[in-house]
Amino acid sequence: DGGITQSPKYLFRKEGQNVTLSCEQNLNHDAMYWYRQDPGQGLRLIYYSQIVNDFQKGDIAEGYSVSREKKESFPLTVTSAQKNPTAFYLCASSSKLGTEAFFGQGTRLTVV
Amino acid sequence: KNEVEQSPQNLTAQEGEFITINCSYSVGISALHWLQQHPGGGIVSLFMLSSGKKKHGRLIATINIQEKHSSLHITASHPRDSAVYICAATSGTYKYIFGTGTRLKVLA
């Protein structure tokens, strides 16, 4: 089935460690996005990619990094520089930038 | 003040009730989206609309461009409708602007 797969569903990290969240899509979409969700707040954009080998910072990119080496994959690394990384992370894709987005199931990251 | 505001924040209904969730926005938009987030966290797109009204099953979404307001209606609500419903606006760029969501619980 076509869709977006995020893994893992739950992730625990010790303070000071980097961690990478996976996002894969088989929808042949050019654009991919990473969002962060915190209780009581709307989703906030971390990074987005319009096309392979290109990505841009969103509203809250500090402490995060991404890569887009393949069309299907857009991994997000939460670095030790992110001060408050505990959150729910959602990946999305769309056929082109700005068109209707399809979302993954999310990864819940907890820093212990 | 958020650019996309939803009300109510929380809503509890009895099975069978007619439910309305409201969304107001203060930005120019190219489309207004209604999304559903289930307890597991995944998000599903319900509607994307730029004018008028759309219907899918028991769900109806309307938008009034002049008043910058949209509503999501659920007819004959069911416990399986329990979820967080999120309104989001896009303005022709890459960016979705999300509301904070309405948590709906439908009791049997």
JSON list of C-alpha atoms in Angstrom, two decimals:
[
{"chain": "A", "resi": 1, "resn": "ASP", "atom": "CA", "xyz": [0.00, 0.00, 0.00]},
{"chain": "A", "resi": 2, "resn": "GLY", "atom": "CA", "xyz": [1.15, 3.52, -0.71]},
{"chain": "A", "resi": 3, "resn": "GLY", "atom": "CA", "xyz": [1.85, 5.71, 2.24]},
{"chain": "A", "resi": 4, "resn": "ILE", "atom": "CA", "xyz": [4.28, 7.25, 4.68]},
{"chain": "A", "resi": 5, "resn": "THR", "atom": "CA", "xyz": [6.08, 5.13, 7.23]},
{"chain": "A", "resi": 6, "resn": "GLN", "atom": "CA", "xyz": [7.69, 6.58, 10.32]},
{"chain": "A", "resi": 7, "resn": "SER", "atom": "CA", "xyz": [9.85, 4.56, 12.64]},
{"chain": "A", "resi": 8, "resn": "PRO", "atom": "CA", "xyz": [10.16, 3.91, 15.43]},
{"chain": "A", "resi": 9, "resn": "LYS", "atom": "CA", "xyz": [6.78, 4.69, 16.98]},
{"chain": "A", "resi": 10, "resn": "TYR", "atom": "CA", "xyz": [8.34, 5.31, 20.40]},
{"chain": "A", "resi": 11, "resn": "LEU", "atom": "CA", "xyz": [11.90, 6.40, 21.05]},
{"chain": "A", "resi": 12, "resn": "PHE", "atom": "CA", "xyz": [13.78, 7.10, 24.24]},
{"chain": "A", "resi": 13, "resn": "ARG", "atom": "CA", "xyz": [16.99, 9.08, 24.30]},
{"chain": "A", "resi": 14, "resn": "LYS", "atom": "CA", "xyz": [19.42, 10.02, 27.00]},
{"chain": "A", "resi": 15, "resn": "GLU", "atom": "CA", "xyz": [20.30, 13.65, 27.38]},
{"chain": "A", "resi": 16, "resn": "GLY", "atom": "CA", "xyz": [23.30, 14.59, 25.26]},
{"chain": "A", "resi": 17, "resn": "GLN", "atom": "CA", "xyz": [22.70, 11.96, 22.60]},
{"chain": "A", "resi": 18, "resn": "ASN", "atom": "CA", "xyz": [21.73, 12.50, 18.99]},
{"chain": "A", "resi": 19, "resn": "VAL", "atom": "CA", "xyz": [18.87, 10.42, 17.63]},
{"chain": "A", "resi": 20, "resn": "THR", "atom": "CA", "xyz": [17.54, 9.93, 14.11]},
{"chain": "A", "resi": 21, "resn": "LEU", "atom": "CA", "xyz": [13.88, 9.51, 13.20]},
{"chain": "A", "resi": 22, "resn": "SER", "atom": "CA", "xyz": [13.06, 7.72, 9.99]},
{"chain": "A", "resi": 23, "resn": "CYS", "atom": "CA", "xyz": [10.49, 8.78, 7.41]},
{"chain": "A", "resi": 24, "resn": "GLU", "atom": "CA", "xyz": [9.91, 6.87, 4.17]},
{"chain": "A", "resi": 25, "resn": "GLN", "atom": "CA", "xyz": [7.25, 7.41, 1.53]},
{"chain": "A", "resi": 26, "resn": "ASN", "atom": "CA", "xyz": [6.32, 5.39, -1.55]},
{"chain": "A", "resi": 27, "resn": "LEU", "atom": "CA", "xyz": [3.88, 7.94, -2.95]},
{"chain": "A", "resi": 28, "resn": "ASN", "atom": "CA", "xyz": [6.42, 9.34, -5.42]},
{"chain": "A", "resi": 29, "resn": "HIS", "atom": "CA", "xyz": [6.03, 12.74, -3.76]},
{"chain": "A", "resi": 30, "resn": "ASP", "atom": "CA", "xyz": [8.60, 15.43, -4.36]},
{"chain": "A", "resi": 31, "resn": "ALA", "atom": "CA", "xyz": [7.98, 17.41, -1.16]},
{"chain": "A", "resi": 32, "resn": "MET", "atom": "CA", "xyz": [8.48, 16.18, 2.39]},
{"chain": "A", "resi": 33, "resn": "TYR", "atom": "CA", "xyz": [8.08, 17.87, 5.76]},
{"chain": "A", "resi": 34, "resn": "TRP", "atom": "CA", "xyz": [8.84, 17.38, 9.44]},
{"chain": "A", "resi": 35, "resn": "TYR", "atom": "CA", "xyz": [6.55, 18.79, 12.12]},
{"chain": "A", "resi": 36, "resn": "ARG", "atom": "CA", "xyz": [6.72, 18.84, 15.88]},
{"chain": "A", "resi": 37, "resn": "GLN", "atom": "CA", "xyz": [3.61, 18.62, 18.07]},
{"chain": "A", "resi": 38, "resn": "ASP", "atom": "CA", "xyz": [3.49, 19.69, 21.71]},
{"chain": "A", "resi": 39, "resn": "PRO", "atom": "CA", "xyz": [0.46, 19.57, 24.01]},
{"chain": "A", "resi": 40, "resn": "GLY", "atom": "CA", "xyz": [-1.84, 22.55, 23.56]},
{"chain": "A", "resi": 41, "resn": "GLN", "atom": "CA", "xyz": [0.01, 23.81, 20.49]},
{"chain": "A", "resi": 42, "resn": "GLY", "atom": "CA", "xyz": [-0.52, 23.48, 16.78]},
{"chain": "A", "resi": 43, "resn": "LEU", "atom": "CA", "xyz": [1.95, 21.54, 14.69]},
{"chain": "A", "resi": 44, "resn": "ARG", "atom": "CA", "xyz": [5.11, 23.50, 13.97]},
{"chain": "A", "resi": 45, "resn": "LEU", "atom": "CA", "xyz": [7.30, 23.09, 10.92]},
{"chain": "A", "resi": 46, "resn": "ILE", "atom": "CA", "xyz": [10.89, 21.99, 11.56]},
{"chain": "A", "resi": 47, "resn": "TYR", "atom": "CA", "xyz": [12.28, 21.41, 8.07]},
{"chain": "A", "resi": 48, "resn": "TYR", "atom": "CA", "xyz": [10.91, 20.85, 4.60]},
{"chain": "A", "resi": 49, "resn": "SER", "atom": "CA", "xyz": [12.29, 19.57, 1.33]},
{"chain": "A", "resi": 50, "resn": "GLN", "atom": "CA", "xyz": [10.98, 20.53, -2.07]},
{"chain": "A", "resi": 51, "resn": "ILE", "atom": "CA", "xyz": [13.04, 18.01, -4.01]},
{"chain": "A", "resi": 52, "resn": "VAL", "atom": "CA", "xyz": [15.90, 15.56, -3.63]},
{"chain": "A", "resi": 53, "resn": "ASN", "atom": "CA", "xyz": [19.14, 17.09, -2.35]},
{"chain": "A", "resi": 54, "resn": "ASP", "atom": "CA", "xyz": [17.34, 20.24, -1.25]},
{"chain": "A", "resi": 55, "resn": "PHE", "atom": "CA", "xyz": [15.92, 21.21, 2.13]},
{"chain": "A", "resi": 56, "resn": "GLN", "atom": "CA", "xyz": [15.01, 24.39, 3.95]},
{"chain": "A", "resi": 57, "resn": "LYS", "atom": "CA", "xyz": [14.58, 25.41, 7.57]},
{"chain": "A", "resi": 58, "resn": "GLY", "atom": "CA", "xyz": [11.09, 25.80, 8.93]},
{"chain": "A", "resi": 59, "resn": "ASP", "atom": "CA", "xyz": [10.01, 27.79, 11.94]},
{"chain": "A", "resi": 60, "resn": "ILE", "atom": "CA", "xyz": [11.81, 25.79, 14.64]},
{"chain": "A", "resi": 61, "resn": "ALA", "atom": "CA", "xyz": [14.89, 24.26, 12.96]},
{"chain": "A", "resi": 62, "resn": "GLU", "atom": "CA", "xyz": [17.39, 24.95, 15.75]},
{"chain": "A", "resi": 63, "resn": "GLY", "atom": "CA", "xyz": [18.77, 21.73, 17.20]},
{"chain": "A", "resi": 64, "resn": "TYR", "atom": "CA", "xyz": [17.59, 19.61, 14.27]},
{"chain": "A", "resi": 65, "resn": "SER", "atom": "CA", "xyz": [19.16, 18.44, 11.02]},
{"chain": "A", "resi": 66, "resn": "VAL", "atom": "CA", "xyz": [17.85, 16.59, 7.96]},
{"chain": "A", "resi": 67, "resn": "SER", "atom": "CA", "xyz": [19.03, 15.05, 4.73]},
{"chain": "A", "resi": 68, "resn": "ARG", "atom": "CA", "xyz": [17.27, 14.25, 1.45]},
{"chain": "A", "resi": 69, "resn": "GLU", "atom": "CA", "xyz": [19.57, 11.93, -0.46]},
{"chain": "A", "resi": 70, "resn": "LYS", "atom": "CA", "xyz": [16.72, 9.88, -1.88]},
{"chain": "A", "resi": 71, "resn": "LYS", "atom": "CA", "xyz": [13.25, 10.92, -2.98]},
{"chain": "A", "resi": 72, "resn": "GLU", "atom": "CA", "xyz": [11.64, 8.36, -0.70]},
{"chain": "A", "resi": 73, "resn": "SER", "atom": "CA", "xyz": [13.48, 9.23, 2.48]},
{"chain": "A", "resi": 74, "resn": "PHE", "atom": "CA", "xyz": [13.71, 12.30, 4.71]},
{"chain": "A", "resi": 75, "resn": "PRO", "atom": "CA", "xyz": [15.33, 11.40, 8.05]},
{"chain": "A", "resi": 76, "resn": "LEU", "atom": "CA", "xyz": [15.34, 13.88, 10.92]},
{"chain": "A", "resi": 77, "resn": "THR", "atom": "CA", "xyz": [18.18, 14.00, 13.46]},
{"chain": "A", "resi": 78, "resn": "VAL", "atom": "CA", "xyz": [17.44, 15.51, 16.83]},
{"chain": "A", "resi": 79, "resn": "THR", "atom": "CA", "xyz": [20.78, 16.72, 18.12]},
{"chain": "A", "resi": 80, "resn": "SER", "atom": "CA", "xyz": [21.97, 17.33, 21.64]},
{"chain": "A", "resi": 81, "resn": "ALA", "atom": "CA", "xyz": [21.64, 21.05, 20.88]},
{"chain": "A", "resi": 82, "resn": "GLN", "atom": "CA", "xyz": [17.84, 20.77, 20.95]},
{"chain": "A", "resi": 83, "resn": "LYS", "atom": "CA", "xyz": [16.96, 22.04, 24.42]},
{"chain": "A", "resi": 84, "resn": "ASN", "atom": "CA", "xyz": [13.56, 20.45, 24.77]},
{"chain": "A", "resi": 85, "resn": "PRO", "atom": "CA", "xyz": [13.35, 17.49, 22.41]},
{"chain": "A", "resi": 86, "resn": "THR", "atom": "CA", "xyz": [10.58, 15.53, 24.13]},
{"chain": "A", "resi": 87, "resn": "ALA", "atom": "CA", "xyz": [7.65, 15.78, 21.71]},
{"chain": "A", "resi": 88, "resn": "PHE", "atom": "CA", "xyz": [5.62, 14.00, 19.07]},
{"chain": "A", "resi": 89, "resn": "TYR", "atom": "CA", "xyz": [7.17, 14.23, 15.59]},
{"chain": "A", "resi": 90, "resn": "LEU", "atom": "CA", "xyz": [5.17, 13.93, 12.39]},
{"chain": "A", "resi": 91, "resn": "CYS", "atom": "CA", "xyz": [6.46, 13.50, 8.89]},
{"chain": "A", "resi": 92, "resn": "ALA", "atom": "CA", "xyz": [4.40, 14.44, 5.85]},
{"chain": "A", "resi": 93, "resn": "SER", "atom": "CA", "xyz": [4.72, 14.47, 2.10]},
{"chain": "A", "resi": 94, "resn": "SER", "atom": "CA", "xyz": [2.95, 16.09, -0.82]},
{"chain": "A", "resi": 95, "resn": "SER", "atom": "CA", "xyz": [3.21, 15.73, -4.56]},
{"chain": "A", "resi": 96, "resn": "LYS", "atom": "CA", "xyz": [4.59, 19.26, -4.87]},
{"chain": "A", "resi": 97, "resn": "LEU", "atom": "CA", "xyz": [5.39, 21.96, -2.36]},
{"chain": "A", "resi": 98, "resn": "GLY", "atom": "CA", "xyz": [2.17, 23.47, -1.02]},
{"chain": "A", "resi": 99, "resn": "THR", "atom": "CA", "xyz": [-0.22, 20.80, -2.26]},
{"chain": "A", "resi": 100, "resn": "GLU", "atom": "CA", "xyz": [-2.29, 18.55, -0.01]},
{"chain": "A", "resi": 101, "resn": "ALA", "atom": "CA", "xyz": [-0.10, 16.75, 2.48]},
{"chain": "A", "resi": 102, "resn": "PHE", "atom": "CA", "xyz": [-0.26, 13.16, 3.65]},
{"chain": "A", "resi": 103, "resn": "PHE", "atom": "CA", "xyz": [0.94, 12.41, 7.16]},
{"chain": "A", "resi": 104, "resn": "GLY", "atom": "CA", "xyz": [2.71, 9.52, 8.83]},
{"chain": "A", "resi": 105, "resn": "GLN", "atom": "CA", "xyz": [1.78, 7.88, 12.13]},
{"chain": "A", "resi": 106, "resn": "GLY", "atom": "CA", "xyz": [4.33, 9.85, 14.10]},
{"chain": "A", "resi": 107, "resn": "THR", "atom": "CA", "xyz": [7.21, 9.12, 16.46]},
{"chain": "A", "resi": 108, "resn": "ARG", "atom": "CA", "xyz": [6.98, 9.96, 20.13]},
{"chain": "A", "resi": 109, "resn": "LEU", "atom": "CA", "xyz": [10.42, 10.94, 21.42]},
{"chain": "A", "resi": 110, "resn": "THR", "atom": "CA", "xyz": [11.13, 11.04, 25.13]},
{"chain": "A", "resi": 111, "resn": "VAL", "atom": "CA", "xyz": [14.38, 12.26, 26.62]},
{"chain": "A", "resi": 112, "resn": "VAL", "atom": "CA", "xyz": [15.25, 10.45, 29.85]},
{"chain": "B", "resi": 1, "resn": "LYS", "atom": "CA", "xyz": [-3.36, 35.54, 18.78]},
{"chain": "B", "resi": 2, "resn": "ASN", "atom": "CA", "xyz": [-2.96, 32.49, 16.56]},
{"chain": "B", "resi": 3, "resn": "GLU", "atom": "CA", "xyz": [-3.60, 32.92, 12.86]},
{"chain": "B", "resi": 4, "resn": "VAL", "atom": "CA", "xyz": [-5.88, 29.88, 12.96]},
{"chain": "B", "resi": 5, "resn": "GLU", "atom": "CA", "xyz": [-8.23, 29.56, 15.92]},
{"chain": "B", "resi": 6, "resn": "GLN", "atom": "CA", "xyz": [-10.47, 26.61, 16.71]},
{"chain": "B", "resi": 7, "resn": "SER", "atom": "CA", "xyz": [-13.37, 26.21, 19.08]},
{"chain": "B", "resi": 8, "resn": "PRO", "atom": "CA", "xyz": [-14.20, 24.49, 21.25]},
{"chain": "B", "resi": 9, "resn": "GLN", "atom": "CA", "xyz": [-10.92, 23.05, 22.53]},
{"chain": "B", "resi": 10, "resn": "ASN", "atom": "CA", "xyz": [-12.72, 20.08, 24.05]},
{"chain": "B", "resi": 11, "resn": "LEU", "atom": "CA", "xyz": [-16.09, 18.60, 23.24]},
{"chain": "B", "resi": 12, "resn": "THR", "atom": "CA", "xyz": [-18.00, 15.69, 24.73]},
{"chain": "B", "resi": 13, "resn": "ALA", "atom": "CA", "xyz": [-21.11, 14.43, 22.99]},
{"chain": "B", "resi": 14, "resn": "GLN", "atom": "CA", "xyz": [-23.54, 11.57, 23.28]},
{"chain": "B", "resi": 15, "resn": "GLU", "atom": "CA", "xyz": [-23.73, 9.06, 20.47]},
{"chain": "B", "resi": 16, "resn": "GLY", "atom": "CA", "xyz": [-26.09, 10.27, 17.76]},
{"chain": "B", "resi": 17, "resn": "GLU", "atom": "CA", "xyz": [-25.64, 13.97, 18.42]},
{"chain": "B", "resi": 18, "resn": "PHE", "atom": "CA", "xyz": [-24.92, 16.51, 15.70]},
{"chain": "B", "resi": 19, "resn": "ILE", "atom": "CA", "xyz": [-21.49, 18.06, 16.27]},
{"chain": "B", "resi": 20, "resn": "THR", "atom": "CA", "xyz": [-20.01, 21.32, 15.03]},
{"chain": "B", "resi": 21, "resn": "ILE", "atom": "CA", "xyz": [-16.39, 22.39, 15.30]},
{"chain": "B", "resi": 22, "resn": "ASN", "atom": "CA", "xyz": [-15.46, 25.91, 14.27]},
{"chain": "B", "resi": 23, "resn": "CYS", "atom": "CA", "xyz": [-12.35, 27.42, 12.73]},
{"chain": "B", "resi": 24, "resn": "SER", "atom": "CA", "xyz": [-11.52, 31.07, 12.17]},
{"chain": "B", "resi": 25, "resn": "TYR", "atom": "CA", "xyz": [-8.47, 32.34, 10.39]},
{"chain": "B", "resi": 26, "resn": "SER", "atom": "CA", "xyz": [-6.89, 35.74, 9.99]},
{"chain": "B", "resi": 27, "resn": "VAL", "atom": "CA", "xyz": [-4.64, 35.12, 6.98]},
{"chain": "B", "resi": 28, "resn": "GLY", "atom": "CA", "xyz": [-5.34, 35.00, 3.29]},
{"chain": "B", "resi": 29, "resn": "ILE", "atom": "CA", "xyz": [-5.65, 31.40, 2.24]},
{"chain": "B", "resi": 30, "resn": "SER", "atom": "CA", "xyz": [-5.62, 29.27, -0.85]},
{"chain": "B", "resi": 31, "resn": "ALA", "atom": "CA", "xyz": [-7.18, 26.32, 0.97]},
{"chain": "B", "resi": 32, "resn": "LEU", "atom": "CA", "xyz": [-8.54, 25.28, 4.34]},
{"chain": "B", "resi": 33, "resn": "HIS", "atom": "CA", "xyz": [-7.91, 21.76, 5.58]},
{"chain": "B", "resi": 34, "resn": "TRP", "atom": "CA", "xyz": [-9.63, 19.61, 8.15]},
{"chain": "B", "resi": 35, "resn": "LEU", "atom": "CA", "xyz": [-7.51, 16.83, 9.60]},
{"chain": "B", "resi": 36, "resn": "GLN", "atom": "CA", "xyz": [-8.29, 14.02, 12.02]},
{"chain": "B", "resi": 37, "resn": "GLN", "atom": "CA", "xyz": [-5.76, 12.77, 14.55]},
{"chain": "B", "resi": 38, "resn": "HIS", "atom": "CA", "xyz": [-6.53, 9.49, 16.27]},
{"chain": "B", "resi": 39, "resn": "PRO", "atom": "CA", "xyz": [-5.23, 8.55, 19.74]},
{"chain": "B", "resi": 40, "resn": "GLY", "atom": "CA", "xyz": [-2.26, 6.73, 18.19]},
{"chain": "B", "resi": 41, "resn": "GLY", "atom": "CA", "xyz": [-1.13, 10.04, 16.72]},
{"chain": "B", "resi": 42, "resn": "GLY", "atom": "CA", "xyz": [-1.37, 9.53, 12.98]},
{"chain": "B", "resi": 43, "resn": "ILE", "atom": "CA", "xyz": [-3.13, 12.25, 11.00]},
{"chain": "B", "resi": 44, "resn": "VAL", "atom": "CA", "xyz": [-5.60, 11.75, 8.18]},
{"chain": "B", "resi": 45, "resn": "SER", "atom": "CA", "xyz": [-6.74, 14.48, 5.84]},
{"chain": "B", "resi": 46, "resn": "LEU", "atom": "CA", "xyz": [-10.53, 14.76, 5.83]},
{"chain": "B", "resi": 47, "resn": "PHE", "atom": "CA", "xyz": [-11.19, 17.76, 3.60]},
{"chain": "B", "resi": 48, "resn": "MET", "atom": "CA", "xyz": [-9.42, 20.39, 1.60]},
{"chain": "B", "resi": 49, "resn": "LEU", "atom": "CA", "xyz": [-11.67, 23.23, 0.52]},
{"chain": "B", "resi": 50, "resn": "SER", "atom": "CA", "xyz": [-11.37, 26.72, -0.85]},
{"chain": "B", "resi": 51, "resn": "SER", "atom": "CA", "xyz": [-15.06, 27.57, -1.19]},
{"chain": "B", "resi": 52, "resn": "GLY", "atom": "CA", "xyz": [-18.53, 26.28, -0.45]},
{"chain": "B", "resi": 53, "resn": "LYS", "atom": "CA", "xyz": [-19.16, 22.91, 1.08]},
{"chain": "B", "resi": 54, "resn": "LYS", "atom": "CA", "xyz": [-17.93, 19.33, 0.89]},
{"chain": "B", "resi": 55, "resn": "LYS", "atom": "CA", "xyz": [-19.51, 16.16, 2.21]},
{"chain": "B", "resi": 56, "resn": "HIS", "atom": "CA", "xyz": [-18.04, 12.76, 2.87]},
{"chain": "B", "resi": 57, "resn": "GLY", "atom": "CA", "xyz": [-20.26, 10.25, 4.59]},
{"chain": "B", "resi": 58, "resn": "ARG", "atom": "CA", "xyz": [-21.39, 11.76, 7.89]},
{"chain": "B", "resi": 59, "resn": "LEU", "atom": "CA", "xyz": [-18.86, 14.58, 7.70]},
{"chain": "B", "resi": 60, "resn": "ILE", "atom": "CA", "xyz": [-19.61, 17.98, 6.20]},
{"chain": "B", "resi": 61, "resn": "ALA", "atom": "CA", "xyz": [-17.17, 20.87, 5.87]},
{"chain": "B", "resi": 62, "resn": "THR", "atom": "CA", "xyz": [-18.15, 24.41, 4.97]},
{"chain": "B", "resi": 63, "resn": "ILE", "atom": "CA", "xyz": [-16.20, 27.58, 4.42]},
{"chain": "B", "resi": 64, "resn": "ASN", "atom": "CA", "xyz": [-17.19, 31.24, 4.26]},
{"chain": "B", "resi": 65, "resn": "ILE", "atom": "CA", "xyz": [-14.35, 33.12, 2.60]},
{"chain": "B", "resi": 66, "resn": "GLN", "atom": "CA", "xyz": [-15.75, 36.59, 3.36]},
{"chain": "B", "resi": 67, "resn": "GLU", "atom": "CA", "xyz": [-16.06, 35.82, 7.06]},
{"chain": "B", "resi": 68, "resn": "LYS", "atom": "CA", "xyz": [-12.83, 33.77, 7.17]},
{"chain": "B", "resi": 69, "resn": "HIS", "atom": "CA", "xyz": [-14.61, 30.96, 8.92]},
{"chain": "B", "resi": 70, "resn": "SER", "atom": "CA", "xyz": [-14.99, 27.24, 8.41]},
{"chain": "B", "resi": 71, "resn": "SER", "atom": "CA", "xyz": [-17.01, 24.58, 10.19]},
{"chain": "B", "resi": 72, "resn": "LEU", "atom": "CA", "xyz": [-16.77, 20.83, 10.40]},
{"chain": "B", "resi": 73, "resn": "HIS", "atom": "CA", "xyz": [-20.03, 19.03, 11.12]},
{"chain": "B", "resi": 74, "resn": "ILE", "atom": "CA", "xyz": [-20.48, 15.42, 12.14]},
{"chain": "B", "resi": 75, "resn": "THR", "atom": "CA", "xyz": [-23.97, 14.00, 11.82]},
{"chain": "B", "resi": 76, "resn": "ALA", "atom": "CA", "xyz": [-25.16, 11.00, 13.86]},
{"chain": "B", "resi": 77, "resn": "SER", "atom": "CA", "xyz": [-21.92, 10.95, 15.85]},
{"chain": "B", "resi": 78, "resn": "HIS", "atom": "CA", "xyz": [-20.43, 7.65, 16.94]},
{"chain": "B", "resi": 79, "resn": "PRO", "atom": "CA", "xyz": [-17.78, 6.72, 19.52]},
{"chain": "B", "resi": 80, "resn": "ARG", "atom": "CA", "xyz": [-15.39, 5.90, 16.68]},
{"chain": "B", "resi": 81, "resn": "ASP", "atom": "CA", "xyz": [-15.48, 9.60, 15.75]},
{"chain": "B", "resi": 82, "resn": "SER", "atom": "CA", "xyz": [-13.57, 10.33, 18.96]},
{"chain": "B", "resi": 83, "resn": "ALA", "atom": "CA", "xyz": [-10.36, 12.01, 17.91]},
{"chain": "B", "resi": 84, "resn": "VAL", "atom": "CA", "xyz": [-8.65, 15.37, 17.70]},
{"chain": "B", "resi": 85, "resn": "TYR", "atom": "CA", "xyz": [-9.84, 17.45, 14.76]},
{"chain": "B", "resi": 86, "resn": "ILE", "atom": "CA", "xyz": [-7.37, 19.98, 13.41]},
{"chain": "B", "resi": 87, "resn": "CYS", "atom": "CA", "xyz": [-8.03, 22.92, 11.14]},
{"chain": "B", "resi": 88, "resn": "ALA", "atom": "CA", "xyz": [-5.15, 24.17, 9.00]},
{"chain": "B", "resi": 89, "resn": "ALA", "atom": "CA", "xyz": [-4.73, 26.88, 6.40]},
{"chain": "B", "resi": 90, "resn": "THR", "atom": "CA", "xyz": [-2.42, 27.01, 3.41]},
{"chain": "B", "resi": 91, "resn": "SER", "atom": "CA", "xyz": [-1.72, 30.24, 1.59]},
{"chain": "B", "resi": 92, "resn": "GLY", "atom": "CA", "xyz": [-0.18, 29.15, -1.68]},
{"chain": "B", "resi": 93, "resn": "THR", "atom": "CA", "xyz": [3.25, 28.57, -0.17]},
{"chain": "B", "resi": 94, "resn": "TYR", "atom": "CA", "xyz": [4.69, 25.45, 1.38]},
{"chain": "B", "resi": 95, "resn": "LYS", "atom": "CA", "xyz": [3.33, 26.30, 4.74]},
{"chain": "B", "resi": 96, "resn": "TYR", "atom": "CA", "xyz": [0.42, 24.85, 6.65]},
{"chain": "B", "resi": 97, "resn": "ILE", "atom": "CA", "xyz": [-0.73, 27.02, 9.57]},
{"chain": "B", "resi": 98, "resn": "PHE", "atom": "CA", "xyz": [-2.33, 24.73, 12.11]},
{"chain": "B", "resi": 99, "resn": "GLY", "atom": "CA", "xyz": [-4.95, 25.34, 14.75]},
{"chain": "B", "resi": 100, "resn": "THR", "atom": "CA", "xyz": [-4.43, 23.77, 18.15]},
{"chain": "B", "resi": 101, "resn": "GLY", "atom": "CA", "xyz": [-7.11, 21.15, 17.59]},
{"chain": "B", "resi": 102, "resn": "THR", "atom": "CA", "xyz": [-10.47, 20.18, 19.07]},
{"chain": "B", "resi": 103, "resn": "ARG", "atom": "CA", "xyz": [-10.52, 17.05, 21.20]},
{"chain": "B", "resi": 104, "resn": "LEU", "atom": "CA", "xyz": [-13.81, 15.24, 20.61]},
{"chain": "B", "resi": 105, "resn": "LYS", "atom": "CA", "xyz": [-15.10, 12.43, 22.76]},
{"chain": "B", "resi": 106, "resn": "VAL", "atom": "CA", "xyz": [-18.33, 10.70, 21.76]},
{"chain": "B", "resi": 107, "resn": "LEU", "atom": "CA", "xyz": [-19.91, 8.60, 24.49]},
{"chain": "B", "resi": 108, "resn": "ALA", "atom": "CA", "xyz": [-21.90, 5.47, 23.78]}
]
